[in-house]
Amino acid sequence: MQYIVTKKEMKTIDAYTTEKIGIPAAVLMERAALAVAAQVELVNEHKGRVLVVVESGNNGGDGLAVARILMQRGYCVDVLYIGGVKNISEQFEIQKNILHKLGVRFRKSISNKVYAVIVDGIFGVGLSRKIEDPQKKVIETLNQMDAVKVAIDIPSGIDGTTGEILGTAFRADYTVTFGPKKLGMFFLDGIDYCGKIVCADVGFPSEAIDYVKPMIYAYDNSDMDKLPKRYDNSHKGMYGRVAVIAGSKNMSGAAFLCGKAAYSTGAGLVKIYTHESNRMILQSQLPEAIMMTYQDYEGALACIEDAMQWATVIVVGPGLGMDTTSERMLYELLMNAEVPLVVDADALNILSENMELAATSSVQMIMTPHMKEMSRLVKKKIPEIAENRFEIAKNFAKRLGVVLVLKDAKSIVTDGGNRTYINLAGNNGMSTGGSGDVLSGIIAGMIAGGLPLSEAARMGTYVHCQAGDYAAAKKGKYAMLASDIISCLGEVMQG
């Protein structure tokens, strides 16, 4: 597990480390500079000229230390000190004096020289105002230059908490960040402006992070031991029964993807409840699945009754449609089911027109809306949700007593408690039809395997995106399909 921090939390971690623990700021700065210098060397194997651009804060002090280290290692380095900020930090002044004693002169403007690497040490995580000239003009010029761009801690101009651009921002190919990753790296423009994120351990002690108790966390490969347990002395009945209520007339794809994902996650049995028109294609695509179909209203209700008696977890919604029959099917589940529900897609859209139904239901639920579906559920515009996603998601889950998986480029999971899970795995190749259907099947498979709902939502989201990363590596982000995610689940879950 890893913590993801806001800029306020990072400031507290930094202060606790230096003031309470007593690790000198100069020590942290030197270790940070060594990490950035190592990254510059990694991307600049031919030792091309390096431009380091700084302002007068601690981020600029890091930049000056980077310049010194690279010079000592034989690199040609130019240092551009913008000088548009009146306040000069103590650590910047120390580093500036060191360079002056070494005979280094600062540039006041960008030269026409060809640079292999540009290092951004202008502003750090603490920036909270919009960037204006002269820094704005410099950053926009740097973005146009043909060089590998490396940001120190976070690209200048990216809000460390929200990811929004503060006036303008440095577009990095690599960001070397210190200690925990920053929340703003994973939302809005932060995703694209950070490039590849490299984490450097510069010496923040665990005591400082424990003192802050960050509210947001993510999984990594060390968390794979949270997968549902399997036993040698076992049979299919021990790994749960997943009912998939999905697919409308001549619309079988969502039901197939959801059902196969549940099986591929370890579910003992999967039973698909769908329109009769889908029977033949589903039986040929997924012969392992049991099937029960309907042609009319009465048949649909008979399917719901059967699912509630048969299943240990029910997925409802993928490709279901939003007609009167679908509405009644969902109503019966919410009012009468005694097993957990994974509510997705059309079921969420039906609920958005009758939120009282969700509020009065006593069924355990995981809801998996994407941003547009969430917009319908909370009656807010997507930009408003994006700006306040953690608060809105937490309040929604708490109010309805559900586990919420809010799907986006970086999905979050909350049960309304103080701490929120964020999924950092995944890639843009997963932005393809059917990916959400696969996720709902994976989560259901996790519940069938014995995980509590909140853990199933977190682990299911993580495994889903890890499989997406495997699929992208094999097929490429342009060519991968939702079914490719399913085909990679085995590799992910075997470790």
CSV table of C-alpha atoms in Angstrom, one decimal:
chain,number,residue,atom,x,y,z
A,1,MET,CA,0.0,0.0,0.0
A,2,GLN,CA,1.1,3.5,-0.7
A,3,TYR,CA,-0.1,6.9,0.5
A,4,ILE,CA,-1.1,9.7,-1.9
A,5,VAL,CA,-0.9,13.2,-0.3
A,6,THR,CA,-2.3,16.6,-0.8
A,7,LYS,CA,-0.1,19.6,-0.9
A,8,LYS,CA,-1.1,20.5,2.6
A,9,GLU,CA,-0.3,17.0,3.9
A,10,MET,CA,3.1,17.1,2.1
A,11,LYS,CA,3.9,20.5,3.7
A,12,THR,CA,3.1,19.0,7.1
A,13,ILE,CA,5.3,15.9,6.4
A,14,ASP,CA,8.1,18.1,5.4
A,15,ALA,CA,7.8,20.3,8.5
A,16,TYR,CA,7.5,17.4,10.9
A,17,THR,CA,10.6,15.8,9.3
A,18,THR,CA,12.8,18.9,9.8
A,19,GLU,CA,11.3,20.4,13.0
A,20,LYS,CA,10.2,17.4,15.0
A,21,ILE,CA,12.5,14.6,13.8
A,22,GLY,CA,15.4,17.0,13.3
A,23,ILE,CA,16.6,15.9,9.8
A,24,PRO,CA,18.2,19.0,8.3
A,25,ALA,CA,16.4,20.5,5.3
A,26,ALA,CA,19.8,20.6,3.5
A,27,VAL,CA,20.1,16.9,3.8
A,28,LEU,CA,16.7,16.3,2.3
A,29,MET,CA,17.6,18.8,-0.5
A,30,GLU,CA,20.9,17.1,-1.3
A,31,ARG,CA,19.2,13.7,-1.5
A,32,ALA,CA,16.5,15.1,-3.7
A,33,ALA,CA,19.0,16.7,-6.0
A,34,LEU,CA,20.9,13.4,-6.3
A,35,ALA,CA,17.7,11.7,-7.4
A,36,VAL,CA,16.9,14.3,-10.0
A,37,ALA,CA,20.5,14.3,-11.3
A,38,ALA,CA,20.4,10.5,-11.6
A,39,GLN,CA,17.2,10.8,-13.8
A,40,VAL,CA,18.9,13.4,-16.0
A,41,GLU,CA,21.9,11.1,-16.5
A,42,LEU,CA,19.5,8.2,-17.3
A,43,VAL,CA,17.8,10.2,-20.1
A,44,ASN,CA,21.0,12.0,-21.3
A,45,GLU,CA,23.5,9.2,-21.9
A,46,HIS,CA,25.5,11.3,-24.4
A,47,LYS,CA,26.0,14.1,-21.9
A,48,GLY,CA,24.2,16.8,-23.9
A,49,ARG,CA,23.9,20.3,-22.5
A,50,VAL,CA,21.4,20.7,-19.7
A,51,LEU,CA,19.3,23.8,-18.8
A,52,VAL,CA,18.2,24.2,-15.2
A,53,VAL,CA,15.5,26.8,-14.7
A,54,VAL,CA,14.8,28.1,-11.1
A,55,GLU,CA,13.0,30.6,-9.0
A,56,SER,CA,13.9,31.5,-5.4
A,57,GLY,CA,12.0,29.0,-3.4
A,58,ASN,CA,13.1,25.5,-2.1
A,59,ASN,CA,12.2,23.9,-5.4
A,60,GLY,CA,14.7,26.3,-7.0
A,61,GLY,CA,17.2,25.3,-4.3
A,62,ASP,CA,16.7,21.7,-5.4
A,63,GLY,CA,17.4,22.9,-9.0
A,64,LEU,CA,20.6,24.7,-8.1
A,65,ALA,CA,21.8,21.6,-6.2
A,66,VAL,CA,21.0,19.5,-9.3
A,67,ALA,CA,23.0,21.9,-11.5
A,68,ARG,CA,26.0,21.6,-9.1
A,69,ILE,CA,26.0,17.8,-9.0
A,70,LEU,CA,25.7,17.6,-12.8
A,71,MET,CA,28.6,20.0,-13.3
A,72,GLN,CA,30.7,18.0,-11.0
A,73,ARG,CA,30.0,14.9,-13.1
A,74,GLY,CA,31.2,16.6,-16.2
A,75,TYR,CA,28.0,17.9,-17.8
A,76,CYS,CA,27.7,21.3,-19.4
A,77,VAL,CA,24.9,23.1,-17.4
A,78,ASP,CA,23.3,26.5,-17.8
A,79,VAL,CA,21.3,27.9,-14.9
A,80,LEU,CA,18.5,30.3,-15.7
A,81,TYR,CA,17.4,32.2,-12.6
A,82,ILE,CA,14.2,34.0,-13.5
A,83,GLY,CA,14.2,36.3,-10.5
A,84,GLY,CA,10.6,37.2,-10.5
A,85,VAL,CA,9.9,36.3,-6.9
A,86,LYS,CA,10.9,38.7,-4.2
A,87,ASN,CA,11.1,36.3,-1.3
A,88,ILE,CA,14.2,34.1,-1.3
A,89,SER,CA,14.1,30.9,0.8
A,90,GLU,CA,17.0,30.1,3.2
A,91,GLN,CA,17.8,26.9,1.3
A,92,PHE,CA,17.8,28.6,-2.1
A,93,GLU,CA,20.2,31.2,-0.7
A,94,ILE,CA,22.6,28.5,0.6
A,95,GLN,CA,22.6,26.7,-2.8
A,96,LYS,CA,23.1,30.0,-4.7
A,97,ASN,CA,26.1,30.9,-2.6
A,98,ILE,CA,27.7,27.5,-3.1
A,99,LEU,CA,27.4,28.0,-6.9
A,100,HIS,CA,28.8,31.5,-6.8
A,101,LYS,CA,31.8,30.2,-4.8
A,102,LEU,CA,32.3,27.6,-7.5
A,103,GLY,CA,32.3,30.4,-10.1
A,104,VAL,CA,29.0,29.6,-11.7
A,105,ARG,CA,27.2,32.5,-13.3
A,106,PHE,CA,23.4,32.5,-13.8
A,107,ARG,CA,21.7,33.3,-17.0
A,108,LYS,CA,19.0,35.9,-17.1
A,109,SER,CA,17.4,34.7,-20.4
A,110,ILE,CA,17.1,31.6,-22.4
A,111,SER,CA,19.8,31.2,-25.0
A,112,ASN,CA,19.7,29.8,-28.5
A,113,LYS,CA,21.8,26.9,-27.5
A,114,VAL,CA,20.6,23.3,-28.1
A,115,TYR,CA,19.7,21.5,-24.9
A,116,ALA,CA,19.4,17.8,-24.4
A,117,VAL,CA,17.5,18.1,-21.1
A,118,ILE,CA,15.6,20.9,-19.4
A,119,VAL,CA,15.1,20.7,-15.6
A,120,ASP,CA,12.1,22.6,-14.1
A,121,GLY,CA,12.9,23.9,-10.6
A,122,ILE,CA,10.6,27.0,-10.8
A,123,PHE,CA,7.7,26.2,-8.5
A,124,GLY,CA,7.0,23.2,-6.2
A,125,VAL,CA,4.0,21.5,-4.6
A,126,GLY,CA,3.1,24.5,-2.5
A,127,LEU,CA,2.1,26.7,-5.4
A,128,SER,CA,-1.5,28.1,-4.8
A,129,ARG,CA,-1.7,31.1,-7.2
A,130,LYS,CA,-1.9,31.5,-10.9
A,131,ILE,CA,1.5,31.8,-12.7
A,132,GLU,CA,2.0,35.2,-14.4
A,133,ASP,CA,4.9,36.8,-16.2
A,134,PRO,CA,7.8,36.6,-16.1
A,135,GLN,CA,7.5,32.9,-15.1
A,136,LYS,CA,4.6,32.3,-17.4
A,137,LYS,CA,6.5,33.5,-20.5
A,138,VAL,CA,9.5,31.4,-19.5
A,139,ILE,CA,7.5,28.2,-19.0
A,140,GLU,CA,5.6,28.6,-22.3
A,141,THR,CA,9.0,29.0,-24.1
A,142,LEU,CA,10.4,25.9,-22.4
A,143,ASN,CA,7.4,23.9,-23.5
A,144,GLN,CA,8.2,24.7,-27.1
A,145,MET,CA,11.8,23.7,-26.9
A,146,ASP,CA,12.9,20.3,-28.3
A,147,ALA,CA,14.5,18.6,-25.2
A,148,VAL,CA,13.7,16.0,-22.7
A,149,LYS,CA,11.9,17.7,-19.8
A,150,VAL,CA,12.3,16.8,-16.2
A,151,ALA,CA,10.3,18.3,-13.4
A,152,ILE,CA,11.4,18.5,-9.8
A,153,ASP,CA,8.8,17.1,-7.4
A,154,ILE,CA,5.8,18.3,-9.6
A,155,PRO,CA,5.7,20.3,-12.8
A,156,SER,CA,5.6,24.0,-12.1
A,157,GLY,CA,2.0,25.3,-12.5
A,158,ILE,CA,0.2,22.0,-11.6
A,159,ASP,CA,-1.8,22.2,-8.4
A,160,GLY,CA,-0.5,19.5,-6.1
A,161,THR,CA,-3.9,18.6,-4.8
A,162,THR,CA,-6.4,19.1,-7.7
A,163,GLY,CA,-4.2,18.6,-10.8
A,164,GLU,CA,-5.5,21.8,-12.4
A,165,ILE,CA,-3.3,24.2,-14.3
A,166,LEU,CA,-2.6,27.4,-12.4
A,167,GLY,CA,-2.3,29.8,-15.3
A,168,THR,CA,0.2,27.8,-17.2
A,169,ALA,CA,2.3,24.7,-16.5
A,170,PHE,CA,5.6,23.0,-17.5
A,171,ARG,CA,4.9,19.9,-19.5
A,172,ALA,CA,7.3,17.2,-18.3
A,173,ASP,CA,8.4,14.0,-19.8
A,174,TYR,CA,9.5,12.8,-16.3
A,175,THR,CA,8.7,14.0,-12.9
A,176,VAL,CA,11.0,13.0,-10.0
A,177,THR,CA,8.8,13.4,-6.9
A,178,PHE,CA,10.0,13.1,-3.3
A,179,GLY,CA,8.4,10.8,-0.7
A,180,PRO,CA,4.7,10.1,-1.3
A,181,LYS,CA,3.1,10.8,-4.7
A,182,LYS,CA,1.0,13.9,-4.9
A,183,LEU,CA,-2.7,13.8,-5.5
A,184,GLY,CA,-2.6,16.4,-8.3
A,185,MET,CA,-0.5,14.1,-10.4
A,186,PHE,CA,-3.4,11.9,-11.1
A,187,PHE,CA,-6.3,14.2,-12.0
A,188,LEU,CA,-7.2,16.8,-14.6
A,189,ASP,CA,-4.2,18.1,-16.4
A,190,GLY,CA,-1.8,16.7,-13.9
A,191,ILE,CA,-2.1,13.3,-15.5
A,192,ASP,CA,-0.7,14.5,-18.9
A,193,TYR,CA,1.8,17.1,-17.6
A,194,CYS,CA,3.7,14.9,-15.2
A,195,GLY,CA,4.8,12.4,-17.8
A,196,LYS,CA,6.4,9.3,-16.2
A,197,ILE,CA,6.5,9.7,-12.4
A,198,VAL,CA,9.7,8.6,-10.6
A,199,CYS,CA,9.5,8.3,-6.8
A,200,ALA,CA,12.6,9.1,-4.9
A,201,ASP,CA,13.2,8.2,-1.2
A,202,VAL,CA,14.9,11.3,0.2
A,203,GLY,CA,14.6,10.4,3.8
A,204,PHE,CA,11.1,11.3,5.0
A,205,PRO,CA,10.6,8.9,8.0
A,206,SER,CA,7.6,6.8,8.3
A,207,GLU,CA,6.9,8.6,11.6
A,208,ALA,CA,6.2,11.8,9.7
A,209,ILE,CA,3.8,10.1,7.4
A,210,ASP,CA,2.1,8.3,10.3
A,211,TYR,CA,1.7,11.6,12.0
A,212,VAL,CA,-0.1,13.1,9.1
A,213,LYS,CA,-2.3,10.1,8.5
A,214,PRO,CA,-3.0,10.8,4.8
A,215,MET,CA,-6.6,10.3,3.8
A,216,ILE,CA,-5.9,8.8,0.4
A,217,TYR,CA,-4.1,5.6,-0.4
A,218,ALA,CA,-3.5,3.2,-3.3
A,219,TYR,CA,-2.6,-0.5,-3.8
A,220,ASP,CA,0.6,-1.8,-5.4
A,221,ASN,CA,1.9,-5.4,-6.0
A,222,SER,CA,2.5,-5.9,-2.3
A,223,ASP,CA,-1.3,-5.9,-1.8
A,224,MET,CA,-1.9,-9.0,-4.0
A,225,ASP,CA,-2.1,-11.1,-0.9
A,226,LYS,CA,-5.6,-9.6,-0.4
A,227,LEU,CA,-7.0,-11.7,-3.2
A,228,PRO,CA,-9.6,-14.2,-2.3
A,229,LYS,CA,-8.1,-17.4,-0.8
A,230,ARG,CA,-8.3,-20.7,-2.7
A,231,TYR,CA,-7.8,-24.1,-1.1
A,232,ASP,CA,-6.6,-27.4,-2.4
A,233,ASN,CA,-9.4,-29.3,-0.7
A,234,SER,CA,-12.2,-27.4,-2.5
A,235,HIS,CA,-15.0,-27.5,-5.0
A,236,LYS,CA,-16.9,-25.0,-7.1
A,237,GLY,CA,-19.5,-24.4,-4.5
A,238,MET,CA,-16.9,-22.9,-2.2
A,239,TYR,CA,-16.2,-20.0,-4.6
A,240,GLY,CA,-19.6,-18.5,-4.8
A,241,ARG,CA,-22.4,-18.1,-7.4
A,242,VAL,CA,-22.5,-15.0,-9.5
A,243,ALA,CA,-25.8,-14.0,-11.1
A,244,VAL,CA,-25.4,-11.6,-14.1
A,245,ILE,CA,-28.6,-9.8,-15.0
A,246,ALA,CA,-27.6,-8.1,-18.2
A,247,GLY,CA,-28.2,-7.7,-21.9
A,248,SER,CA,-31.4,-6.6,-23.6
A,249,LYS,CA,-32.9,-7.9,-26.8
A,250,ASN,CA,-30.1,-8.7,-29.3
A,251,MET,CA,-27.6,-7.1,-27.0
A,252,SER,CA,-25.4,-9.9,-25.6
A,253,GLY,CA,-21.9,-8.3,-25.4
A,254,ALA,CA,-22.2,-6.8,-21.9
A,255,ALA,CA,-23.5,-10.0,-20.4
A,256,PHE,CA,-20.8,-12.0,-22.0
A,257,LEU,CA,-18.0,-9.7,-20.8
A,258,CYS,CA,-19.3,-9.5,-17.3
A,259,GLY,CA,-19.9,-13.2,-17.0
A,260,LYS,CA,-16.6,-14.2,-18.4
A,261,ALA,CA,-14.8,-11.7,-16.1
A,262,ALA,CA,-16.5,-13.2,-13.1
A,263,TYR,CA,-15.4,-16.7,-14.0
A,264,SER,CA,-11.9,-15.5,-14.8
A,265,THR,CA,-11.7,-13.9,-11.4
A,266,GLY,CA,-12.4,-17.2,-9.7
A,267,ALA,CA,-16.1,-17.5,-9.2
A,268,GLY,CA,-17.3,-21.0,-8.8
A,269,LEU,CA,-20.5,-20.7,-10.9
A,270,VAL,CA,-21.9,-17.9,-13.2
A,271,LYS,CA,-25.5,-17.8,-14.3
A,272,ILE,CA,-26.6,-15.3,-16.9
A,273,TYR,CA,-30.1,-13.9,-16.9
A,274,THR,CA,-30.9,-12.2,-20.2
A,275,HIS,CA,-33.3,-11.9,-23.1
A,276,GLU,CA,-34.1,-15.1,-25.0
A,277,SER,CA,-32.6,-13.5,-28.2
A,278,ASN,CA,-29.2,-13.7,-26.6
A,279,ARG,CA,-29.3,-17.4,-25.7
A,280,MET,CA,-27.5,-19.0,-28.7
A,281,ILE,CA,-24.7,-16.5,-29.0
A,282,LEU,CA,-24.0,-16.6,-25.2
A,283,GLN,CA,-24.0,-20.4,-25.1
A,284,SER,CA,-21.5,-20.5,-27.9
A,285,GLN,CA,-19.3,-17.7,-26.5
A,286,LEU,CA,-19.4,-18.8,-22.8
A,287,PRO,CA,-20.5,-22.5,-22.6
A,288,GLU,CA,-19.3,-22.6,-18.9
A,289,ALA,CA,-22.2,-20.2,-17.9
A,290,ILE,CA,-25.6,-21.4,-16.8
A,291,MET,CA,-28.4,-19.5,-18.5
A,292,MET,CA,-32.0,-18.5,-17.8
A,293,THR,CA,-33.8,-16.3,-20.3
A,294,TYR,CA,-37.0,-14.3,-20.6
A,295,GLN,CA,-39.1,-13.0,-23.4
A,296,ASP,CA,-41.7,-11.0,-21.6
A,297,TYR,CA,-42.5,-9.1,-18.3
A,298,GLU,CA,-43.5,-12.2,-16.4
A,299,GLY,CA,-40.5,-14.2,-17.5
A,300,ALA,CA,-38.2,-11.3,-16.5
A,301,LEU,CA,-39.7,-11.3,-12.9
A,302,ALA,CA,-39.3,-15.1,-12.8
A,303,CYS,CA,-35.6,-14.6,-13.6
A,304,ILE,CA,-35.2,-12.1,-10.8
A,305,GLU,CA,-36.9,-14.5,-8.3
A,306,ASP,CA,-34.6,-17.3,-9.4
A,307,ALA,CA,-31.5,-15.1,-9.2
A,308,MET,CA,-32.3,-14.0,-5.6
A,309,GLN,CA,-32.7,-17.6,-4.5
A,310,TRP,CA,-29.7,-19.0,-6.4
A,311,ALA,CA,-26.9,-16.4,-6.2
A,312,THR,CA,-24.4,-15.3,-3.5
A,313,VAL,CA,-23.8,-12.0,-5.4
A,314,ILE,CA,-25.8,-10.4,-8.2
A,315,VAL,CA,-24.6,-8.0,-10.9
A,316,VAL,CA,-27.4,-6.0,-12.5
A,317,GLY,CA,-27.3,-3.4,-15.2
A,318,PRO,CA,-24.8,-4.0,-18.0
A,319,GLY,CA,-26.6,-3.6,-21.3
A,320,LEU,CA,-29.9,-4.2,-19.5
A,321,GLY,CA,-31.8,-1.3,-21.1
A,322,MET,CA,-34.1,1.2,-19.4
A,323,ASP,CA,-37.6,0.0,-20.3
A,324,THR,CA,-40.5,-0.7,-17.9
A,325,THR,CA,-39.4,-4.4,-17.5
A,326,SER,CA,-35.8,-3.4,-16.5
A,327,GLU,CA,-37.2,-0.9,-14.0
A,328,ARG,CA,-39.3,-3.5,-12.4
A,329,MET,CA,-36.5,-6.0,-12.3
A,330,LEU,CA,-34.3,-3.5,-10.5
A,331,TYR,CA,-37.1,-2.6,-8.1
A,332,GLU,CA,-37.6,-6.3,-7.1
A,333,LEU,CA,-33.9,-6.7,-6.4
A,334,LEU,CA,-33.5,-3.6,-4.3
A,335,MET,CA,-36.6,-4.4,-2.3
A,336,ASN,CA,-36.1,-8.1,-1.8
A,337,ALA,CA,-32.6,-9.3,-2.4
A,338,GLU,CA,-30.7,-10.7,0.6
A,339,VAL,CA,-27.3,-11.0,-1.2
A,340,PRO,CA,-25.0,-8.2,-2.3
A,341,LEU,CA,-25.6,-6.3,-5.5
A,342,VAL,CA,-23.1,-4.8,-7.9
A,343,VAL,CA,-25.1,-2.1,-9.6
A,344,ASP,CA,-23.8,-0.9,-13.0
A,345,ALA,CA,-24.6,0.9,-16.2
A,346,ASP,CA,-28.4,1.0,-17.1
A,347,ALA,CA,-29.3,0.0,-13.5
A,348,LEU,CA,-27.6,3.2,-12.4
A,349,ASN,CA,-29.4,5.3,-15.0
A,350,ILE,CA,-32.7,3.8,-13.8
A,351,LEU,CA,-31.8,4.7,-10.2
A,352,SER,CA,-30.9,8.3,-11.2
A,353,GLU,CA,-34.6,8.8,-11.9
A,354,ASN,CA,-35.7,7.4,-8.5
A,355,MET,CA,-33.0,7.9,-5.9
A,356,GLU,CA,-35.6,7.3,-3.1
A,357,LEU,CA,-35.5,3.6,-4.2
A,358,ALA,CA,-31.8,3.4,-3.4
A,359,ALA,CA,-32.2,5.2,-0.2
A,360,THR,CA,-34.9,2.9,1.1
A,361,SER,CA,-33.2,-0.3,0.1
A,362,SER,CA,-31.5,-2.3,2.8
A,363,VAL,CA,-29.5,-4.4,0.3
A,364,GLN,CA,-25.7,-4.3,0.5
A,365,MET,CA,-24.6,-2.6,-2.7
A,366,ILE,CA,-21.6,-1.6,-4.7
A,367,MET,CA,-22.3,1.1,-7.3
A,368,THR,CA,-19.9,1.6,-10.2
A,369,PRO,CA,-20.8,4.8,-12.1
A,370,HIS,CA,-18.5,6.5,-14.6
A,371,MET,CA,-18.5,10.3,-14.4
A,372,LYS,CA,-21.5,10.8,-16.7
A,373,GLU,CA,-23.6,8.3,-14.7
A,374,MET,CA,-22.4,9.9,-11.4
A,375,SER,CA,-23.6,13.3,-12.9
A,376,ARG,CA,-27.0,11.9,-13.3
A,377,LEU,CA,-27.1,10.3,-9.8
A,378,VAL,CA,-26.1,13.5,-7.9
A,379,LYS,CA,-27.6,16.0,-10.4
A,380,LYS,CA,-24.3,17.8,-10.8
A,381,LYS,CA,-22.3,18.7,-13.8
A,382,ILE,CA,-19.2,16.7,-14.5
A,383,PRO,CA,-16.7,19.6,-14.0
A,384,GLU,CA,-18.2,20.2,-10.5
A,385,ILE,CA,-17.8,16.5,-9.7
A,386,ALA,CA,-14.2,16.5,-11.0
A,387,GLU,CA,-13.3,19.4,-8.9
A,388,ASN,CA,-14.8,17.9,-5.7
A,389,ARG,CA,-14.8,14.2,-6.5
A,390,PHE,CA,-13.6,13.0,-3.1
A,391,GLU,CA,-16.1,14.9,-1.0
A,392,ILE,CA,-19.0,14.2,-3.4
A,393,ALA,CA,-18.2,10.5,-3.6
A,394,LYS,CA,-17.7,10.2,0.2
A,395,ASN,CA,-21.0,12.0,1.0
A,396,PHE,CA,-22.9,10.0,-1.6
A,397,ALA,CA,-21.7,6.6,-0.3
A,398,LYS,CA,-22.3,7.7,3.3
A,399,ARG,CA,-25.8,8.9,2.7
A,400,LEU,CA,-26.9,5.8,0.8
A,401,GLY,CA,-24.9,3.3,2.8
A,402,VAL,CA,-23.2,1.9,-0.3
A,403,VAL,CA,-19.7,1.3,-1.6
A,404,LEU,CA,-19.0,3.6,-4.5
A,405,VAL,CA,-16.6,3.0,-7.3
A,406,LEU,CA,-16.4,6.3,-9.2
A,407,LYS,CA,-14.8,5.4,-12.5
A,408,ASP,CA,-12.5,7.8,-14.3
A,409,ALA,CA,-8.9,7.9,-15.6
A,410,LYS,CA,-8.0,7.3,-12.0
A,411,SER,CA,-11.0,5.6,-10.2
A,412,ILE,CA,-11.7,6.1,-6.5
A,413,VAL,CA,-13.5,3.8,-4.0
A,414,THR,CA,-15.2,4.9,-0.9
A,415,ASP,CA,-17.6,3.5,1.7
A,416,GLY,CA,-18.2,6.9,3.2
A,417,GLY,CA,-15.4,6.6,5.8
A,418,ASN,CA,-12.5,9.0,6.4
A,419,ARG,CA,-10.1,7.3,4.0
A,420,THR,CA,-10.5,6.9,0.3
A,421,TYR,CA,-8.8,4.4,-2.1
A,422,ILE,CA,-7.5,5.7,-5.4
A,423,ASN,CA,-6.5,3.3,-8.2
A,424,LEU,CA,-3.2,4.3,-9.9
A,425,ALA,CA,-2.9,1.3,-12.3
A,426,GLY,CA,-4.4,1.3,-15.8
A,427,ASN,CA,-4.0,3.2,-19.1
A,428,ASN,CA,-5.9,5.0,-21.8
A,429,GLY,CA,-6.2,1.9,-23.8
A,430,MET,CA,-8.9,0.8,-21.3
A,431,SER,CA,-11.1,3.7,-22.6
A,432,THR,CA,-12.9,1.2,-24.8
A,433,GLY,CA,-16.4,-0.3,-24.9
A,434,GLY,CA,-17.1,-3.1,-22.4
A,435,SER,CA,-14.3,-2.2,-20.0
A,436,GLY,CA,-16.8,-1.3,-17.3
A,437,ASP,CA,-18.7,-4.5,-17.9
A,438,VAL,CA,-15.5,-6.4,-17.2
A,439,LEU,CA,-14.9,-4.5,-14.0
A,440,SER,CA,-18.4,-5.3,-12.6
A,441,GLY,CA,-17.8,-9.0,-13.3
A,442,ILE,CA,-14.4,-8.9,-11.6
A,443,ILE,CA,-15.8,-7.2,-8.5
A,444,ALA,CA,-18.6,-9.8,-8.3
A,445,GLY,CA,-16.0,-12.5,-8.6
A,446,MET,CA,-14.1,-11.1,-5.7
A,447,ILE,CA,-17.3,-11.0,-3.6
A,448,ALA,CA,-18.1,-14.6,-4.6
A,449,GLY,CA,-14.6,-15.5,-3.5
A,450,GLY,CA,-15.3,-14.2,0.0
A,451,LEU,CA,-14.0,-10.6,0.1
A,452,PRO,CA,-16.1,-8.0,2.0
A,453,LEU,CA,-17.7,-5.4,-0.3
A,454,SER,CA,-15.3,-2.6,0.3
A,455,GLU,CA,-12.2,-4.8,-0.2
A,456,ALA,CA,-13.8,-6.5,-3.3
A,457,ALA,CA,-14.3,-3.0,-4.8
A,458,ARG,CA,-10.7,-1.9,-4.1
A,459,MET,CA,-9.1,-5.2,-5.2
A,460,GLY,CA,-11.4,-5.6,-8.2
A,461,THR,CA,-10.5,-2.1,-9.4
A,462,TYR,CA,-6.8,-2.7,-8.9
A,463,VAL,CA,-6.8,-6.1,-10.6
A,464,HIS,CA,-8.9,-4.8,-13.5
A,465,CYS,CA,-6.4,-2.1,-14.3
A,466,GLN,CA,-3.4,-4.2,-13.8
A,467,ALA,CA,-4.8,-6.6,-16.4
A,468,GLY,CA,-5.4,-3.6,-18.6
A,469,ASP,CA,-1.7,-2.7,-18.3
A,470,TYR,CA,-0.7,-6.3,-19.2
A,471,ALA,CA,-3.1,-6.1,-22.2
A,472,ALA,CA,-1.6,-2.8,-23.3
A,473,ALA,CA,1.9,-4.2,-23.2
A,474,LYS,CA,0.8,-7.1,-25.4
A,475,LYS,CA,-1.6,-5.5,-27.8
A,476,GLY,CA,-0.9,-1.7,-27.6
A,477,LYS,CA,-3.2,0.9,-26.3
A,478,TYR,CA,-4.8,1.6,-29.6
A,479,ALA,CA,-5.7,-2.0,-30.4
A,480,MET,CA,-6.7,-3.5,-27.1
A,481,LEU,CA,-10.3,-4.6,-26.4
A,482,ALA,CA,-12.2,-5.2,-23.3
A,483,SER,CA,-11.8,-9.0,-23.9
A,484,ASP,CA,-8.1,-8.6,-23.8
A,485,ILE,CA,-8.4,-7.3,-20.2
A,486,ILE,CA,-10.1,-10.6,-19.3
A,487,SER,CA,-7.5,-12.7,-21.0
A,488,CYS,CA,-4.8,-11.1,-18.8
A,489,LEU,CA,-6.5,-11.6,-15.5
A,490,GLY,CA,-4.8,-15.0,-15.0
A,491,GLU,CA,-1.4,-13.5,-15.3
A,492,VAL,CA,-2.2,-10.7,-12.9
A,493,MET,CA,-3.8,-12.9,-10.2
A,494,GLN,CA,-1.1,-15.6,-10.2
A,495,GLY,CA,1.4,-12.9,-9.2
